[in-house]
Coordinates of C-alpha atoms in Angstrom, one line a residue:
M1 CA -64.5 -119.8 -44.4
D2 CA -61.6 -120.9 -46.5
G3 CA -58.3 -118.9 -47.5
N4 CA -59.2 -118.1 -51.2
A5 CA -63.3 -118.0 -50.3
I6 CA -64.5 -114.2 -51.5
E7 CA -66.7 -112.6 -48.8
T8 CA -69.4 -110.0 -50.6
T9 CA -71.1 -108.2 -47.8
A10 CA -74.6 -106.6 -48.0
V11 CA -74.5 -102.8 -46.3
P12 CA -78.2 -101.2 -45.0
T13 CA -78.9 -97.7 -45.6
P14 CA -77.1 -96.3 -42.1
K15 CA -79.4 -95.2 -39.4
V16 CA -76.9 -94.1 -36.5
V17 CA -73.9 -91.9 -35.8
I18 CA -70.6 -93.8 -34.8
D19 CA -68.9 -91.9 -32.6
L20 CA -64.7 -92.3 -33.8
D21 CA -63.5 -92.2 -30.1
S22 CA -66.2 -94.3 -28.6
D23 CA -67.1 -97.0 -30.7
P24 CA -64.0 -99.7 -30.4
E25 CA -64.5 -101.1 -34.3
A26 CA -63.4 -97.2 -35.0
T27 CA -61.4 -96.1 -32.6
L28 CA -58.0 -94.4 -33.2
P29 CA -55.9 -92.0 -30.6
L30 CA -57.2 -88.6 -29.6
G31 CA -54.3 -87.2 -30.6
I32 CA -55.7 -87.9 -34.4
A33 CA -60.1 -88.2 -33.8
S34 CA -59.9 -84.9 -32.0
R35 CA -58.5 -82.9 -35.1
H36 CA -60.9 -81.0 -37.0
I37 CA -60.6 -83.1 -39.8
Y38 CA -62.1 -86.5 -38.4
K39 CA -64.7 -84.3 -36.2
K40 CA -66.8 -86.2 -33.8
E41 CA -69.9 -86.6 -35.8
Q42 CA -68.0 -88.2 -39.1
P43 CA -70.8 -90.5 -40.8
L44 CA -69.0 -93.6 -40.5
N45 CA -71.6 -95.9 -39.3
A46 CA -71.7 -96.9 -43.6
F47 CA -68.7 -98.0 -43.6
L48 CA -68.4 -99.6 -40.5
W49 CA -68.5 -103.0 -41.6
M50 CA -65.3 -103.0 -43.9
L51 CA -63.6 -101.3 -40.7
R52 CA -64.8 -104.7 -38.7
H53 CA -63.6 -106.6 -41.0
R54 CA -60.3 -105.9 -40.5
S55 CA -58.6 -109.2 -41.7
A56 CA -59.1 -111.3 -44.4
P57 CA -59.3 -114.9 -44.1
Q58 CA -55.8 -116.7 -43.9
G59 CA -55.3 -120.4 -45.3
P60 CA -52.1 -122.4 -45.1
N61 CA -50.7 -121.2 -48.5
H62 CA -50.6 -117.7 -48.1
N63 CA -50.1 -114.9 -45.8
V64 CA -51.1 -111.8 -47.2
S65 CA -54.4 -110.4 -45.9
Y66 CA -56.3 -108.6 -48.8
H67 CA -59.1 -105.9 -48.5
L68 CA -60.4 -104.9 -51.3
E69 CA -63.7 -102.2 -51.0
V70 CA -65.5 -101.4 -54.2
P71 CA -68.8 -100.2 -55.2
N72 CA -70.1 -101.4 -58.0
Q73 CA -70.1 -99.7 -61.5
S74 CA -73.2 -98.0 -60.7
S75 CA -72.2 -96.1 -58.1
A76 CA -70.0 -92.4 -57.7
P77 CA -66.5 -93.7 -59.1
I78 CA -65.1 -90.5 -56.1
A79 CA -66.3 -90.4 -52.8
P80 CA -66.4 -86.8 -52.0
R81 CA -65.0 -84.5 -49.7
Q82 CA -65.3 -81.2 -47.6
G83 CA -63.2 -79.9 -44.8
G84 CA -60.7 -82.6 -44.9
Q85 CA -63.6 -85.0 -43.9
R86 CA -64.2 -88.4 -46.4
A87 CA -66.9 -90.6 -46.6
G88 CA -66.4 -93.0 -49.0
K89 CA -63.9 -95.4 -49.8
S90 CA -60.8 -93.3 -49.8
F91 CA -61.5 -92.4 -46.2
V92 CA -62.6 -96.1 -44.9
A93 CA -58.9 -97.2 -46.1
E94 CA -57.6 -94.5 -44.1
I95 CA -58.8 -95.5 -41.2
L96 CA -57.4 -98.7 -41.8
M97 CA -54.3 -97.7 -42.7
L98 CA -53.8 -95.7 -39.1
R99 CA -54.9 -98.4 -37.3
R100 CA -52.5 -100.6 -39.0
I101 CA -49.1 -98.0 -38.5
L102 CA -50.3 -97.6 -35.1
S103 CA -50.5 -100.6 -33.4
S104 CA -47.8 -102.7 -35.3
G105 CA -45.6 -99.7 -35.4
K106 CA -44.7 -101.1 -39.2
M107 CA -44.9 -98.4 -42.6
G108 CA -47.5 -97.7 -44.4
L109 CA -47.5 -97.3 -48.2
L110 CA -50.1 -95.0 -50.3
V111 CA -49.7 -95.1 -53.7
L112 CA -52.3 -92.6 -55.8
P113 CA -52.3 -92.5 -60.4
Y114 CA -51.5 -88.4 -59.6
V115 CA -49.5 -86.2 -58.5
S116 CA -52.0 -83.4 -57.6
I117 CA -53.4 -86.3 -55.4
C118 CA -50.6 -87.1 -53.8
A119 CA -49.9 -83.8 -52.9
E120 CA -52.7 -82.9 -50.9
K121 CA -52.5 -86.5 -49.4
A122 CA -49.9 -86.1 -47.6
E123 CA -50.6 -82.5 -46.0
H124 CA -54.0 -83.6 -45.0
L125 CA -51.7 -86.9 -43.1
E126 CA -48.8 -84.7 -41.6
V127 CA -51.7 -83.0 -40.5
L128 CA -53.8 -85.9 -39.1
L129 CA -49.6 -87.4 -37.4
E130 CA -48.2 -84.6 -36.3
P131 CA -50.2 -84.9 -32.8
V132 CA -48.7 -88.2 -32.6
G133 CA -44.7 -87.7 -33.4
K134 CA -45.5 -89.7 -36.9
H135 CA -43.6 -89.0 -39.9
V136 CA -45.2 -88.5 -43.8
R137 CA -42.4 -88.9 -46.5
S138 CA -43.6 -87.7 -49.7
Y139 CA -42.8 -89.7 -53.3
Y140 CA -44.3 -87.9 -56.2
G141 CA -42.5 -85.5 -58.8
N142 CA -39.0 -84.4 -58.1
Q143 CA -39.8 -85.6 -54.2
G144 CA -38.4 -88.3 -52.9
G145 CA -35.6 -90.6 -53.8
G146 CA -33.7 -93.3 -52.6
S147 CA -34.9 -96.2 -49.9
L148 CA -37.2 -95.6 -47.4
P149 CA -35.9 -94.0 -43.9
K150 CA -37.0 -95.5 -40.7
D151 CA -38.6 -93.8 -39.5
T152 CA -41.2 -93.4 -41.8
A153 CA -44.9 -93.9 -41.0
V154 CA -46.6 -93.1 -44.7
A155 CA -44.9 -93.0 -48.0
V156 CA -47.5 -91.2 -50.1
C157 CA -46.6 -92.6 -53.3
T158 CA -47.3 -92.0 -57.4
I159 CA -47.9 -96.0 -59.2
E160 CA -43.8 -95.4 -60.3
K161 CA -42.8 -93.9 -57.4
A162 CA -43.9 -96.5 -55.5
N163 CA -42.9 -99.6 -58.0
S164 CA -39.5 -97.7 -57.1
L165 CA -40.0 -98.0 -53.4
I166 CA -41.3 -101.7 -53.6
N167 CA -37.7 -102.6 -55.9
R168 CA -35.1 -101.5 -53.7
L169 CA -36.9 -102.8 -50.2
L170 CA -36.7 -106.2 -52.3
E171 CA -32.7 -104.5 -52.5
E172 CA -32.8 -104.2 -49.1
G173 CA -34.3 -107.1 -47.3
R174 CA -36.8 -104.3 -45.7
L175 CA -40.3 -105.2 -47.6
S176 CA -40.8 -106.9 -43.8
E177 CA -40.8 -103.3 -42.6
L178 CA -44.5 -102.2 -44.4
G179 CA -47.3 -102.8 -42.1
I180 CA -49.7 -102.2 -45.3
I181 CA -50.8 -101.3 -48.7
V182 CA -53.3 -98.9 -49.9
I183 CA -53.7 -98.6 -53.6
D184 CA -56.3 -96.0 -54.5
E185 CA -58.0 -96.3 -57.6
L186 CA -57.4 -100.4 -58.0
H187 CA -58.8 -100.4 -61.5
M188 CA -55.5 -98.5 -62.8
V189 CA -53.6 -101.8 -63.0
G190 CA -55.5 -102.2 -66.4
D191 CA -54.1 -98.6 -67.3
Q192 CA -52.7 -99.3 -71.4
N193 CA -49.7 -96.8 -69.9
R194 CA -49.3 -97.2 -66.4
G195 CA -51.0 -100.2 -65.3
Y196 CA -48.5 -102.4 -65.9
L197 CA -46.0 -101.0 -62.9
L198 CA -48.8 -101.9 -60.6
E199 CA -49.6 -104.9 -61.6
L200 CA -45.8 -105.4 -61.6
M201 CA -46.0 -103.8 -58.0
L202 CA -48.9 -106.7 -57.1
T203 CA -47.1 -109.6 -58.8
K204 CA -43.7 -109.1 -57.1
L205 CA -45.9 -108.2 -53.1
R206 CA -47.6 -111.9 -54.2
Y207 CA -44.6 -113.9 -55.0
A208 CA -42.7 -112.3 -51.9
S209 CA -45.9 -114.1 -49.8
G210 CA -45.1 -117.6 -51.0
E211 CA -47.8 -117.6 -53.1
G212 CA -47.3 -119.5 -56.6
N213 CA -46.5 -122.1 -55.1
T214 CA -47.5 -125.7 -56.7
E215 CA -46.5 -129.0 -57.9
S216 CA -44.2 -128.9 -61.1
S217 CA -45.4 -131.1 -64.1
S218 CA -42.2 -133.0 -63.1
G219 CA -43.0 -133.9 -59.9
E220 CA -41.5 -131.6 -58.3
T221 CA -42.4 -129.2 -56.3
S222 CA -41.7 -125.4 -57.0
G223 CA -40.2 -123.8 -53.6
M224 CA -39.0 -120.3 -52.5
S225 CA -37.0 -118.5 -54.9
S226 CA -33.4 -119.5 -54.7
A227 CA -33.0 -115.7 -55.0
K228 CA -33.4 -113.7 -51.9
V229 CA -36.5 -112.6 -50.9
D230 CA -38.1 -110.6 -47.7
P231 CA -41.0 -112.2 -46.9
A232 CA -44.0 -110.3 -46.6
G233 CA -46.5 -112.4 -44.7
S234 CA -47.9 -110.1 -42.3
L235 CA -48.7 -107.1 -45.3
Q236 CA -52.1 -105.8 -45.4
I237 CA -52.8 -104.5 -48.9
V238 CA -56.4 -103.0 -49.7
G239 CA -57.0 -102.0 -52.8
M240 CA -59.9 -99.4 -53.6
S241 CA -62.1 -99.1 -57.0
A242 CA -65.3 -98.0 -57.8
T243 CA -65.0 -98.8 -61.5
L244 CA -63.8 -102.1 -61.7
P245 CA -66.8 -104.5 -63.0
N246 CA -65.1 -108.0 -62.9
V247 CA -64.3 -107.1 -59.6
T248 CA -64.2 -110.6 -58.9
A249 CA -61.7 -111.7 -60.9
V250 CA -59.2 -109.0 -60.0
A251 CA -60.1 -110.5 -56.0
D252 CA -59.2 -113.7 -57.2
W253 CA -55.9 -112.8 -58.6
L254 CA -54.4 -111.1 -55.3
Q255 CA -56.8 -113.7 -53.4
A256 CA -58.2 -111.2 -51.5
A257 CA -61.6 -110.9 -49.6
L258 CA -63.7 -109.3 -51.2
Y259 CA -66.5 -106.5 -50.1
Q260 CA -68.8 -104.4 -51.6
T261 CA -71.8 -101.6 -51.6
E262 CA -73.7 -99.7 -53.5
F263 CA -73.9 -97.0 -51.0
R264 CA -73.1 -93.4 -51.8
P265 CA -73.0 -91.0 -49.2
V266 CA -74.8 -88.2 -51.9
P267 CA -77.2 -89.7 -54.3
L268 CA -76.3 -89.2 -58.2
E269 CA -79.0 -87.8 -60.8
E270 CA -77.8 -88.5 -64.1
Y271 CA -79.1 -86.3 -66.5
I272 CA -78.9 -85.7 -71.2
K273 CA -78.7 -82.4 -72.6
V274 CA -80.1 -82.1 -76.5
G275 CA -81.5 -78.5 -77.5
N276 CA -83.3 -76.6 -74.5
A277 CA -84.7 -80.6 -73.0
I278 CA -83.4 -82.5 -70.2
Y279 CA -83.9 -85.8 -70.0
N280 CA -83.3 -88.6 -67.7
Q281 CA -81.6 -92.0 -68.3
K282 CA -84.2 -93.6 -69.9
L283 CA -85.0 -90.5 -72.1
D284 CA -88.2 -89.0 -69.6
I285 CA -88.2 -85.4 -70.2
V286 CA -88.0 -83.6 -67.0
R287 CA -87.8 -80.3 -67.8
I288 CA -87.8 -77.3 -70.8
I289 CA -85.6 -74.8 -70.1
S290 CA -86.7 -71.4 -71.6
K291 CA -85.6 -70.3 -75.1
T292 CA -84.6 -66.5 -73.7
A293 CA -82.1 -68.3 -71.4
D294 CA -79.8 -68.6 -74.8
L295 CA -79.1 -64.7 -74.4
G296 CA -80.2 -63.7 -77.6
G297 CA -77.8 -66.6 -79.3
K298 CA -74.8 -66.5 -77.6
D299 CA -75.4 -69.2 -75.4
P300 CA -77.2 -72.1 -77.7
D301 CA -76.0 -75.2 -75.0
H302 CA -77.8 -72.9 -71.8
I303 CA -74.4 -73.2 -69.8
V304 CA -74.6 -69.9 -68.5
E305 CA -78.3 -70.8 -67.1
L306 CA -77.2 -74.0 -65.6
C307 CA -74.4 -72.4 -63.7
N308 CA -76.1 -69.7 -62.9
E309 CA -79.2 -71.2 -61.0
V310 CA -76.8 -73.6 -59.4
V311 CA -74.5 -70.6 -58.3
Q312 CA -77.2 -68.4 -57.2
E313 CA -78.4 -71.1 -54.2
G314 CA -74.7 -71.3 -53.0
H315 CA -73.2 -74.2 -54.6
S316 CA -70.7 -74.9 -57.0
V317 CA -70.4 -76.2 -60.5
L318 CA -67.6 -77.9 -62.5
I319 CA -68.1 -78.6 -66.3
F320 CA -66.0 -80.6 -68.0
C321 CA -64.3 -79.4 -71.7
S322 CA -62.5 -81.7 -74.0
S323 CA -59.6 -79.6 -74.3
R324 CA -58.2 -77.0 -73.0
K325 CA -59.0 -74.3 -75.9
G326 CA -61.9 -75.1 -74.6
C327 CA -61.8 -74.7 -71.3
E328 CA -60.2 -71.2 -71.4
S329 CA -62.8 -70.2 -74.1
T330 CA -66.1 -71.5 -71.8
A331 CA -64.5 -70.3 -68.5
R332 CA -64.1 -66.1 -70.4
H333 CA -68.0 -67.2 -72.0
V334 CA -69.2 -67.8 -68.6
A335 CA -67.4 -65.0 -66.2
K336 CA -69.1 -62.8 -69.0
H337 CA -72.4 -63.5 -68.8
L338 CA -72.4 -65.1 -65.3
K339 CA -71.6 -61.4 -63.5
R340 CA -74.3 -59.1 -65.6
F341 CA -77.2 -62.1 -64.5
S342 CA -76.1 -63.2 -60.8
L343 CA -73.6 -59.8 -59.5
G344 CA -74.0 -59.4 -55.9
Q345 CA -74.8 -63.3 -55.1
L346 CA -71.2 -64.9 -55.8
S347 CA -69.4 -62.7 -52.7
S348 CA -69.6 -61.1 -49.5
H349 CA -67.7 -58.6 -49.5
N350 CA -64.3 -60.2 -47.1
E351 CA -64.3 -62.9 -49.9
S352 CA -64.0 -60.3 -52.6
I353 CA -60.7 -59.4 -51.1
D354 CA -60.1 -62.7 -50.5
I355 CA -59.8 -62.6 -54.5
T356 CA -58.1 -59.6 -55.0
S357 CA -55.0 -60.9 -52.6
A358 CA -55.4 -64.6 -54.9
I359 CA -54.9 -62.1 -58.1
D360 CA -52.3 -59.9 -56.4
A361 CA -50.1 -62.8 -55.5
L362 CA -50.4 -64.6 -59.4
R363 CA -49.3 -61.1 -60.4
R364 CA -46.2 -61.8 -58.1
S365 CA -45.7 -65.0 -59.3
P366 CA -43.0 -65.6 -61.7
A367 CA -45.1 -66.8 -64.6
G368 CA -46.6 -63.2 -63.6
L369 CA -50.9 -63.2 -64.0
D370 CA -53.3 -64.9 -66.8
P371 CA -54.8 -62.8 -68.3
I372 CA -57.8 -65.0 -68.7
L373 CA -57.6 -65.4 -64.6
E374 CA -57.3 -61.8 -64.7
E375 CA -60.9 -61.3 -66.4
T376 CA -62.6 -64.4 -65.4
L377 CA -61.6 -64.0 -61.1
P378 CA -63.6 -61.3 -60.3
A379 CA -66.9 -63.3 -60.9
G380 CA -66.1 -66.3 -58.7
V381 CA -65.1 -68.3 -62.3
A382 CA -61.4 -70.5 -63.3
Y383 CA -60.3 -73.2 -65.7
H384 CA -57.9 -75.8 -64.8
H385 CA -55.6 -77.8 -66.8
A386 CA -52.1 -79.4 -67.5
G387 CA -51.2 -75.8 -68.9
L388 CA -51.2 -74.1 -65.7
T389 CA -48.4 -72.8 -63.9
V390 CA -48.0 -74.9 -59.7
E391 CA -48.7 -71.3 -58.0
E392 CA -51.8 -70.8 -61.0
R393 CA -53.0 -74.1 -60.3
E394 CA -52.9 -73.9 -56.1
T395 CA -54.4 -70.1 -56.2
V396 CA -57.8 -71.5 -58.6
E397 CA -57.7 -74.9 -56.0
T398 CA -57.5 -72.6 -52.9
C399 CA -60.2 -70.8 -54.3
Y400 CA -62.2 -72.6 -55.0
R401 CA -62.1 -75.3 -52.1
K402 CA -63.2 -72.3 -49.9
G403 CA -66.4 -71.1 -52.2
L404 CA -64.5 -67.9 -54.2
V405 CA -64.4 -69.6 -57.5
R406 CA -68.2 -71.5 -58.1
V407 CA -68.2 -72.5 -61.5
L408 CA -64.0 -73.7 -62.5
T409 CA -63.8 -75.4 -66.0
A410 CA -61.2 -78.3 -66.8
T411 CA -60.0 -80.9 -69.1
S412 CA -61.0 -84.4 -68.2
T413 CA -58.3 -84.8 -66.0
L414 CA -59.1 -82.9 -63.3
A415 CA -61.8 -86.4 -62.7
A416 CA -59.3 -88.2 -61.0
G417 CA -56.5 -85.9 -60.9
V418 CA -57.5 -83.8 -58.3
N419 CA -60.7 -83.8 -55.1
L420 CA -62.5 -81.1 -56.3
P421 CA -66.1 -82.0 -55.7
A422 CA -69.8 -79.4 -56.7
R423 CA -73.2 -79.4 -56.8
R424 CA -73.4 -80.1 -60.4
V425 CA -70.9 -81.8 -63.4
I426 CA -72.1 -80.2 -67.1
F427 CA -70.3 -82.1 -69.8
R428 CA -69.6 -79.5 -72.7
Q429 CA -69.1 -82.4 -74.6
P430 CA -69.2 -86.1 -75.4
R431 CA -65.8 -86.1 -75.7
I432 CA -61.9 -86.5 -74.4
G433 CA -60.4 -85.1 -76.9
R434 CA -61.0 -86.1 -79.8
D435 CA -61.8 -89.2 -78.8
F436 CA -65.5 -89.9 -77.4
I437 CA -65.9 -90.8 -73.5
D438 CA -65.9 -94.3 -73.0
G439 CA -68.0 -95.3 -69.5
T440 CA -65.5 -95.4 -67.0
R441 CA -64.2 -91.8 -67.6
Y442 CA -67.9 -91.0 -67.8
R443 CA -68.7 -92.9 -64.1
Q444 CA -65.1 -91.2 -63.2
M445 CA -66.5 -87.5 -64.6
A446 CA -70.3 -87.6 -63.1
G447 CA -69.0 -89.0 -59.7
R448 CA -67.6 -85.5 -58.3
A449 CA -71.0 -83.6 -58.3
G450 CA -72.3 -83.7 -54.8
R451 CA -70.8 -83.1 -51.8
T452 CA -70.6 -85.0 -48.7
G453 CA -72.0 -82.7 -45.7
I454 CA -73.1 -80.1 -48.0
D455 CA -75.7 -80.8 -50.9
S456 CA -78.3 -83.1 -50.9
K457 CA -77.7 -84.7 -54.1
G458 CA -75.4 -84.2 -56.7
E459 CA -75.7 -83.6 -60.9
S460 CA -74.5 -84.3 -63.5
V461 CA -75.9 -83.1 -66.9
L462 CA -74.3 -84.3 -70.5
I463 CA -75.0 -82.0 -73.7
C464 CA -75.2 -83.6 -76.8
K465 CA -76.2 -83.1 -80.3
P466 CA -79.5 -85.0 -80.9
E467 CA -77.9 -87.4 -83.6
E468 CA -75.6 -88.9 -80.0
V469 CA -78.5 -89.4 -78.7
K470 CA -78.6 -92.8 -79.4
R471 CA -74.5 -93.7 -78.4
I472 CA -75.4 -91.6 -75.2
T473 CA -77.8 -93.2 -73.8
A474 CA -76.1 -96.8 -73.9
L475 CA -73.2 -95.0 -72.2
V476 CA -75.0 -93.8 -69.9
N477 CA -76.7 -96.8 -68.8
E478 CA -73.5 -99.1 -69.5
S479 CA -71.4 -100.9 -67.6
C480 CA -67.6 -100.2 -67.1
P481 CA -65.3 -102.5 -69.7
P482 CA -63.9 -105.0 -67.7
L483 CA -60.0 -104.9 -66.1
H484 CA -57.4 -106.5 -68.7
S485 CA -53.4 -107.9 -67.7
C486 CA -51.0 -105.6 -69.2
L487 CA -49.2 -108.1 -69.5
S488 CA -50.9 -109.8 -72.2
E489 CA -48.3 -110.1 -75.2
D490 CA -49.6 -107.5 -77.2
K491 CA -48.7 -104.9 -74.6
N492 CA -45.3 -106.2 -74.2
G493 CA -45.8 -105.8 -69.9
M494 CA -43.9 -109.3 -69.9
I495 CA -40.4 -108.0 -70.9
H496 CA -40.9 -105.1 -68.6
A497 CA -41.8 -107.6 -66.1
I498 CA -39.3 -110.1 -66.2
L499 CA -36.3 -108.2 -66.5
E500 CA -37.4 -106.3 -63.4
V501 CA -37.4 -109.5 -60.9
V502 CA -34.3 -110.9 -62.5
A503 CA -32.7 -108.0 -62.3
G504 CA -34.1 -106.9 -58.7
G505 CA -32.9 -110.4 -57.6
I506 CA -35.7 -111.8 -56.8
V507 CA -36.5 -114.6 -58.9
Q508 CA -32.6 -116.5 -61.2
T509 CA -33.8 -119.9 -62.1
A510 CA -36.3 -121.3 -64.3
S511 CA -38.5 -122.7 -61.6
D512 CA -38.4 -119.1 -60.2
I513 CA -40.1 -118.0 -63.3
N514 CA -42.4 -120.3 -63.6
R515 CA -43.8 -119.7 -59.4
Y516 CA -43.6 -116.1 -60.2
V517 CA -45.9 -115.9 -63.6
R518 CA -48.7 -117.2 -61.5
C519 CA -48.8 -114.6 -59.4
T520 CA -49.8 -112.3 -62.5
L521 CA -53.7 -111.6 -63.3
L522 CA -52.6 -112.6 -66.8
N523 CA -52.5 -116.3 -65.1
S524 CA -55.7 -115.8 -63.8
T525 CA -57.7 -114.7 -67.0
K526 CA -55.0 -117.1 -69.2
P527 CA -53.9 -121.1 -69.7
F528 CA -50.9 -121.3 -67.6
D529 CA -48.6 -123.0 -70.5
D530 CA -49.8 -119.4 -72.4
V531 CA -48.4 -117.4 -69.6
V532 CA -45.5 -119.9 -69.8
K533 CA -44.9 -118.9 -73.1
S534 CA -45.2 -115.3 -72.8
A535 CA -42.6 -115.3 -70.0
Q536 CA -40.3 -117.4 -72.4
D537 CA -40.7 -115.2 -75.2
S538 CA -39.6 -112.5 -73.4
L539 CA -36.5 -114.1 -71.7
R540 CA -35.5 -115.1 -75.6
W541 CA -35.7 -111.4 -76.4
L542 CA -33.9 -110.3 -73.2
C543 CA -31.4 -112.5 -73.5
H544 CA -30.4 -111.5 -76.8
K545 CA -30.8 -107.7 -76.8
K546 CA -28.5 -108.8 -74.2
F547 CA -30.6 -107.5 -70.8
L548 CA -29.8 -110.8 -69.0
E549 CA -27.5 -114.1 -69.3
W550 CA -28.3 -117.2 -69.0
S551 CA -26.0 -119.6 -67.6
E552 CA -25.8 -123.7 -68.6
D553 CA -23.3 -123.8 -65.5
T554 CA -25.1 -122.7 -63.1
K555 CA -28.8 -122.8 -64.5
L556 CA -29.3 -119.4 -63.5
Y557 CA -30.1 -116.2 -65.1
T558 CA -28.3 -113.0 -64.7
V559 CA -28.6 -109.6 -64.8
T560 CA -25.4 -107.1 -67.7
P561 CA -24.9 -103.9 -66.7
L562 CA -27.7 -103.1 -70.0
G563 CA -29.9 -104.7 -67.9
R564 CA -28.8 -103.3 -64.5
A565 CA -29.1 -99.4 -66.1
S566 CA -32.5 -100.0 -67.4
F567 CA -34.1 -101.5 -64.0
G568 CA -32.4 -98.6 -62.3
S569 CA -33.6 -95.8 -64.7
S570 CA -37.1 -97.3 -64.6
L571 CA -37.1 -97.2 -68.5
S572 CA -38.6 -100.1 -70.1
P573 CA -35.8 -102.8 -71.9
E574 CA -38.0 -101.2 -75.3
E575 CA -36.9 -97.3 -73.9
S576 CA -33.9 -98.1 -73.3
L577 CA -32.4 -99.0 -76.0
V578 CA -33.7 -96.1 -77.7
V579 CA -31.2 -94.3 -75.1
L580 CA -28.5 -97.0 -75.7
D581 CA -28.9 -95.8 -79.7
D582 CA -28.8 -92.2 -78.8
L583 CA -25.9 -92.5 -76.5
I584 CA -24.0 -94.3 -78.9
R585 CA -23.9 -91.6 -81.5
A586 CA -23.5 -89.0 -79.5
R587 CA -20.1 -90.7 -78.0
E588 CA -19.1 -90.8 -81.8
G589 CA -19.6 -86.9 -82.2
F590 CA -20.7 -84.7 -79.6
V591 CA -21.8 -81.6 -80.2
L592 CA -20.7 -79.1 -78.1
A593 CA -21.3 -75.6 -80.4
S594 CA -24.5 -76.0 -79.8
D595 CA -27.1 -76.6 -76.9
L596 CA -29.8 -77.9 -78.8
H597 CA -27.9 -82.0 -79.0
V598 CA -27.5 -81.5 -74.7
V599 CA -31.0 -80.5 -74.7
Y600 CA -31.7 -83.4 -77.0
L601 CA -29.8 -86.0 -74.8
V602 CA -31.5 -84.7 -71.6
T603 CA -35.2 -84.3 -72.3
P604 CA -36.9 -88.1 -71.5
I605 CA -38.2 -90.0 -73.7
N606 CA -41.2 -91.0 -71.9
V607 CA -43.3 -87.9 -73.3
E608 CA -45.5 -87.7 -75.9
L609 CA -45.3 -85.3 -78.2
E610 CA -47.0 -85.2 -81.7
P611 CA -45.1 -82.2 -83.7
D612 CA -46.8 -80.6 -86.7
W613 CA -44.1 -81.4 -89.0
E614 CA -44.8 -79.2 -91.3
L615 CA -44.1 -76.6 -88.7
Y616 CA -41.4 -78.9 -87.3
Y617 CA -39.6 -78.5 -90.5
Q618 CA -39.8 -74.8 -91.0
R619 CA -38.4 -74.2 -87.6
F620 CA -35.1 -76.8 -88.3
M621 CA -34.8 -75.1 -91.9
E622 CA -34.6 -71.5 -89.8
L623 CA -31.7 -73.0 -87.3
S624 CA -28.4 -71.3 -87.9
T625 CA -26.2 -74.6 -89.3
L626 CA -24.3 -75.2 -86.1
D627 CA -28.2 -76.4 -84.9
Q628 CA -29.0 -78.0 -87.9
F629 CA -25.7 -80.0 -87.5
G630 CA -26.3 -80.6 -83.6
A631 CA -29.4 -82.2 -85.1
N632 CA -28.6 -84.3 -87.4
F633 CA -26.3 -85.9 -84.8
S634 CA -29.5 -85.8 -82.8
F635 CA -32.0 -87.7 -84.9
S636 CA -31.3 -90.1 -86.6
D637 CA -34.5 -90.3 -89.2
M638 CA -33.7 -86.7 -89.7
G639 CA -33.6 -87.1 -93.7
S640 CA -37.3 -88.1 -93.3
V641 CA -38.2 -85.0 -92.1

C-alpha cells in the first residue's frame, strides 16, 4: 500500500479479554499498567486492531504518520468512562500516546475542546505518569503560558493554547521535540467559532513536515520555505471523532491511515416520546406511560416517572434542557417529586453524610450555598450549566460520579464539556436555546447514555410535540453534516491563516504561500486556483491594513509591529483592528475620573453578548456624569444607543 492510501479495517465483536500487562501489542510499563485506572481485566480487545496499526504507511513524499479512528455516524459519539477507565476511542488514543512518549522520549500534546475536559484529563494523566517520573503540564484557561519546559511528557491543551504552543515551538525551532499530537473530537475542525484554529494548526504541521511540494507552473519545484522551519518528520498525529461523515476527505487531507469501527461498548437504544407514548426510531410504539404518572397534571411530560424508574434500579439520569433557567426549574421539579416517590432509594446513610458534607463545603465557599442546590442536593438531584461557580461545578460533578447525585439536569455544553455518562439521557426539548437541535449535537448528547462496565445498555429519550415528530424522525436517522474548511472566503479564515504563518516566520515568499495553501483542508475540497486566489486576496488585505509588508527588492513578506502584536495576542486581524481603534481613542483622551473606561479597555473583545438595549439605555441614563463621560470615550457608537 502506498503512502497516500487509506486503509479501512473491519472489527469483529470481541470475545476475549486482553491483559494489558502481558499482551505484547498493548504493553505499558508496570508502573502505569498496574494502576487502578488500568486494571488487568480491561476489555481492550475491541480496539486492539488500532493498537497494532501504530504506524501509518510512509510514502516517499511525506514523513508524518497519521492515525484516524472514526466510528461512523450511527455510533454513539462518546465512549463512556467509569472509575477512570475508558473503553472507547479516547482510551485507545491514550494508550498510543503513552507508548509513543515512553518509547521515543519525546513530548506529547493532547488537544481537547473544553477546559473542563482538560482539567479532568490532566488529573488523570498525572496519576498515570507519576510512577514513572513523567511531568504533565496544563495549558488551558488561565493555566500555562510561554514555552513548553523540556522535561514535559504530556501537555494537555485547549485548541487555542495548542495552536499558540505550536507557534512558539516553530519560532524556537523545537517542533522536532514533539513525538505525538492527539486531537480529540477532530470534527471540531469544522466548528464555525473555533475550528479555524485547529485547521491552522494541522495545516502548519503538514507544511512543517515538508508536504505541499509540487511542480510549479513555471516548471520550478517549490521546495522548502526560505524561512526557518523545524522539520516534523517524526511527528505522529492521532485524530478521533464519532461524528465525522466525510471522514475519507479528512483522511485524504491529512494523508492519513483511516481506521473505522461501528463497535460501541454499551449498545444505545434511541426513543422518541410524544404525549404518553414512546416510539423507537422507526416510529413503532414500544411503550405507553400510565396517565397517572403525570402527578395530577404537574408533570405532563412524565419527567419524574422516566427518572424514578431508572434511579430505583441504582442508575443515573441526565436531562438536557434548552436553557439555564430550564435546568434549574427542572432540577427543582424532579427533586421535589423524586424525593417523595423514591425516599430511601437514593442513598445509603454514609452517602447522606457525604451529601451533607458537600452542602457544608458549598456553604463555606466564597459564593455561598446556592439556594437551588441546597433544595435539590439532599434528594440526589442537581443542575449543571455555565453559570455555576468553580466550587459548585466541582462539587456537583464529584457527587454525580460518586453516585450521590442520580439525576443531573444540564445544558448542551455538558455533552462535549464533561465526561458524565448516565444510564438514561432525556431531552427535555429538541432545542438548544432557541435553535432546533442538529444531528451532530443530538448524537453527542445521546452518546452520554451507557456506562462501560456498569450498564448493559444506554437509553436516550427525546421528548417532542406531535407537530415536531416528522422533523425529529429525520433528525434521529440523519447523517451528520459534512465537514467544510473554515478557511473559505465566507468565513474569513484565510486572512488569519496567512498572518499566522508569515508572523511566525514559517513562510516568506510567494512560493512558500503556494506550498502552504496546498496543505490546507480547503485545497482538498476546492480547485487549487481558487484557493490561491483566496490567499492572494488575503495577502492584499493584510498589506493594506498594515499587518504585513511586501518588499519588491527581496521578494519577501514581512510582519509589521501591528501584525506581530495581533499574532502574539492570538486575536484575529479583524479583532485586532477593533482593539487598535479603542487604544487610539484612549490615547486621545483617557478618562481616569471613573473606572468605566479602564474596565471597557480590559474587557475581552471576543466575549459574545447581546444586551437588552432598552435596559442598557436605561442603566446608562442612570450613570453619573463622570461615568457617562467615560462611556462616551469608550463607545464610538454611543450616540446610536
